[in-house]
Amino acid sequence: MTEYYQGPNNSAQLKAVTVILPTVAAFLVTWRISWRAWKRVIVLSDYLLVLGLCLSVCLAGFNLDPYFRWGYGYHKADLPPEIQNALTPKICFWLNQIFFKATAGVIKLSICTIYMSIFKDPVLLRTRVARYCNFALMCIIVIYYTSGILVSTFQCKPIHKAWLKDVAGECIDNNKFRVANAYINVITSILLVIMPYPVLLRTNQRKETWQFLGLIAIGLL
């Protein structure tokens, strides 16, 4: 075993990020939902936000198990054969792909539903345009992320070939799919950040507006 686990190890950084971000998110979501429940103003965006948090916790679990038990953070060549050939981390990786898209889609849809209340009185032209853009973006998010979940789930035929590479069958080119998914994630995140600015910056509540926009920008990072 001495020849293994000798190379660079980034698992500590991966563990820290995977634990800290969901913990902070859980605190903020709990604070928001508690306050809104006390005010009796729970709406669709809040339910979606809670669902997104639950999905993100599952996603973190699928990452943490390989970090702690299966050598994620090391180069593959630095791991012993029994770790390299283990099924559990491969299944976790398959689930990770599915839950990542589900989490991103639900959270972005939650933000879009918040925007619906902002654009609910489309008197000005810019508000009407923003409202139509928001509806269009919601459709894109629902269609793309639903499709992405299905593609990730059924990326191989048969399905279990996703974690059993020696099984006869075929799989999609996951590298190309991940690149395309990254582009879609970045583009939709940018649109979510910039879309409300033209409308909100015209309001008189500048302090609240900047707090809201800053929260949205930070949440999408």
Coordinates of C-alpha atoms in Angstrom, one line a residue:
M1 CA 0.0 0.0 0.0
T2 CA 3.0 2.3 0.4
E3 CA 3.0 3.1 -3.3
Y4 CA -0.5 4.4 -3.2
Y5 CA -1.9 7.7 -1.8
Q6 CA 1.5 9.4 -2.4
G7 CA 0.6 12.0 -4.9
P8 CA -1.2 15.4 -4.6
N9 CA -4.3 15.3 -2.5
N10 CA -7.0 18.0 -2.9
S11 CA -9.7 16.2 -0.9
A12 CA -9.4 18.6 2.0
Q13 CA -10.4 21.6 -0.2
L14 CA -13.2 19.6 -1.8
K15 CA -14.6 18.6 1.5
A16 CA -14.4 22.1 2.9
V17 CA -16.3 23.6 -0.1
T18 CA -18.9 20.8 -0.1
V19 CA -19.6 21.2 3.6
I20 CA -19.4 25.0 4.0
L21 CA -21.6 26.0 1.0
P22 CA -24.6 23.8 1.8
T23 CA -24.3 24.8 5.5
V24 CA -24.4 28.5 4.7
A25 CA -27.3 27.8 2.2
A26 CA -29.2 25.9 4.9
F27 CA -28.8 28.7 7.4
L28 CA -30.0 31.4 4.9
V29 CA -32.9 29.3 3.6
T30 CA -34.0 28.5 7.2
W31 CA -33.8 32.1 8.2
R32 CA -35.8 33.2 5.1
I33 CA -38.5 30.6 5.4
S34 CA -38.9 31.2 9.2
W35 CA -39.3 34.9 8.7
R36 CA -41.8 34.4 5.8
A37 CA -43.7 31.8 7.7
W38 CA -44.0 34.2 10.7
K39 CA -45.3 36.8 8.2
R40 CA -47.6 34.2 6.6
V41 CA -46.3 35.0 3.1
I42 CA -45.1 31.5 2.0
V43 CA -45.4 31.3 -1.8
L44 CA -44.3 29.0 -4.6
S45 CA -40.8 30.4 -4.7
D46 CA -40.3 29.4 -1.1
Y47 CA -41.4 25.8 -1.7
L48 CA -39.0 25.6 -4.7
L49 CA -36.2 27.1 -2.6
V50 CA -36.7 24.4 0.1
L51 CA -36.8 21.7 -2.6
G52 CA -33.6 23.1 -4.0
L53 CA -31.9 23.0 -0.6
C54 CA -33.0 19.4 -0.1
L55 CA -31.6 18.4 -3.5
S56 CA -28.3 20.3 -2.8
V57 CA -27.9 18.4 0.5
C58 CA -28.3 15.1 -1.4
L59 CA -25.8 16.3 -4.0
A60 CA -23.3 17.1 -1.2
G61 CA -23.8 13.6 0.1
F62 CA -23.0 12.1 -3.2
N63 CA -19.8 14.1 -3.3
L64 CA -18.7 13.7 0.3
D65 CA -18.9 9.9 0.3
P66 CA -16.3 9.6 -2.5
Y67 CA -14.1 12.3 -0.8
F68 CA -14.0 10.5 2.5
R69 CA -14.0 6.8 1.5
W70 CA -13.0 6.5 -2.2
G71 CA -10.0 8.7 -2.8
Y72 CA -11.6 11.6 -4.6
G73 CA -9.0 14.3 -4.6
Y74 CA -6.1 12.1 -5.6
H75 CA -5.0 11.3 -9.1
K76 CA -6.4 8.0 -10.3
A77 CA -3.0 6.4 -10.6
D78 CA -2.3 7.1 -6.9
L79 CA -5.3 4.9 -5.9
P80 CA -5.1 1.1 -5.2
P81 CA -6.9 -1.1 -7.7
E82 CA -9.7 -2.0 -5.3
I83 CA -10.6 1.7 -5.0
Q84 CA -10.3 2.3 -8.7
N85 CA -12.6 -0.6 -9.5
A86 CA -15.2 0.0 -6.7
L87 CA -18.8 0.5 -7.9
T88 CA -20.0 2.9 -5.2
P89 CA -18.0 6.0 -6.3
K90 CA -19.1 5.4 -9.9
I91 CA -22.8 5.2 -8.9
C92 CA -22.3 8.4 -6.8
F93 CA -20.8 10.1 -9.8
W94 CA -23.9 9.0 -11.9
L95 CA -26.3 10.3 -9.2
N96 CA -24.2 13.5 -8.9
Q97 CA -24.9 14.3 -12.5
I98 CA -28.6 13.9 -12.1
F99 CA -28.9 15.8 -8.8
F100 CA -26.7 18.7 -10.0
K101 CA -29.1 19.4 -12.9
A102 CA -32.1 19.0 -10.7
T103 CA -30.7 21.3 -8.0
A104 CA -29.7 24.0 -10.5
G105 CA -33.0 23.9 -12.3
V106 CA -35.1 24.1 -9.2
I107 CA -33.1 27.0 -7.7
K108 CA -33.2 29.0 -10.9
L109 CA -36.9 28.4 -11.3
S110 CA -37.4 29.6 -7.7
I111 CA -35.6 32.9 -8.6
C112 CA -37.8 33.2 -11.7
T113 CA -40.9 32.9 -9.6
I114 CA -39.6 35.7 -7.4
Y115 CA -39.2 37.8 -10.5
M116 CA -42.9 37.2 -11.4
S117 CA -43.9 39.2 -8.4
I118 CA -41.5 42.0 -9.3
F119 CA -42.8 42.2 -12.8
K120 CA -46.5 41.7 -11.9
D121 CA -47.5 45.3 -12.8
P122 CA -46.2 45.7 -16.4
V123 CA -47.1 49.3 -17.0
L124 CA -43.7 50.4 -18.3
L125 CA -42.3 49.0 -21.5
R126 CA -39.2 47.8 -19.8
T127 CA -41.3 45.9 -17.2
R128 CA -43.4 44.2 -20.0
V129 CA -40.2 43.2 -21.8
A130 CA -38.7 41.9 -18.6
R131 CA -41.9 39.9 -17.8
Y132 CA -41.8 38.3 -21.2
C133 CA -38.1 37.5 -20.9
N134 CA -38.7 36.0 -17.5
F135 CA -41.5 33.7 -18.9
A136 CA -39.2 32.7 -21.8
L137 CA -36.3 31.9 -19.4
M138 CA -38.6 29.9 -17.2
C139 CA -39.6 27.8 -20.2
I140 CA -35.9 27.3 -21.1
I141 CA -35.0 26.3 -17.6
V142 CA -37.9 23.8 -17.3
I143 CA -37.3 22.3 -20.7
Y144 CA -33.5 22.2 -20.6
Y145 CA -33.0 20.9 -17.0
T146 CA -35.8 18.3 -17.3
S147 CA -34.1 17.1 -20.5
G148 CA -30.7 17.2 -18.9
I149 CA -32.0 15.1 -16.0
L150 CA -33.4 12.5 -18.4
V151 CA -30.2 12.5 -20.5
S152 CA -28.0 12.0 -17.4
T153 CA -30.3 9.3 -16.1
F154 CA -30.4 7.4 -19.4
Q155 CA -26.9 8.3 -20.7
C156 CA -26.1 4.7 -21.2
K157 CA -28.0 1.8 -22.7
P158 CA -28.5 -0.3 -20.6
I159 CA -28.6 2.3 -17.7
H160 CA -26.1 0.3 -15.5
K161 CA -23.4 0.7 -18.1
A162 CA -22.9 4.2 -16.6
W163 CA -21.1 2.5 -13.7
L164 CA -20.3 -0.9 -15.2
K165 CA -18.1 0.0 -18.1
D166 CA -17.5 -3.6 -19.1
V167 CA -21.1 -4.3 -19.8
A168 CA -22.1 -4.4 -23.5
G169 CA -23.9 -1.3 -24.7
E170 CA -23.3 2.3 -25.6
C171 CA -23.2 5.7 -23.9
I172 CA -23.3 9.3 -24.9
D173 CA -20.2 11.4 -25.1
N174 CA -20.3 12.7 -21.6
N175 CA -17.4 15.2 -22.1
K176 CA -19.3 17.0 -24.8
F177 CA -22.5 16.9 -22.8
R178 CA -20.7 18.4 -19.7
V179 CA -19.3 21.2 -21.8
A180 CA -22.7 22.0 -23.3
N181 CA -24.2 21.9 -19.8
A182 CA -21.6 24.3 -18.4
Y183 CA -22.4 26.8 -21.2
I184 CA -26.1 26.6 -20.5
N185 CA -25.5 27.0 -16.7
V186 CA -23.4 30.1 -17.2
I187 CA -25.7 31.7 -19.7
T188 CA -28.9 31.2 -17.6
S189 CA -27.1 32.4 -14.5
I190 CA -26.0 35.6 -16.2
L191 CA -29.5 36.2 -17.5
L192 CA -31.0 35.7 -14.1
V193 CA -28.6 38.2 -12.6
I194 CA -29.0 41.0 -15.2
M195 CA -32.7 40.6 -16.1
P196 CA -34.3 42.5 -13.2
Y197 CA -31.7 45.3 -13.1
P198 CA -33.4 47.7 -15.7
V199 CA -36.7 47.5 -13.8
L200 CA -35.4 47.5 -10.2
L201 CA -33.0 50.4 -10.7
R202 CA -35.9 52.6 -11.7
T203 CA -37.6 52.1 -8.3
N204 CA -37.3 54.5 -5.4
Q205 CA -36.3 51.8 -2.9
R206 CA -32.6 51.8 -3.8
K207 CA -31.3 50.3 -0.6
E208 CA -33.7 47.3 -0.8
T209 CA -33.1 47.0 -4.5
W210 CA -29.3 46.7 -4.2
Q211 CA -29.7 44.2 -1.3
F212 CA -32.0 42.0 -3.4
L213 CA -29.8 42.2 -6.5
G214 CA -26.7 41.5 -4.5
L215 CA -28.3 38.5 -2.8
I216 CA -29.3 37.1 -6.2
A217 CA -25.8 37.6 -7.6
I218 CA -24.1 35.9 -4.7
G219 CA -26.6 33.0 -4.7
L220 CA -25.9 32.2 -8.3
L221 CA -22.1 32.0 -7.9

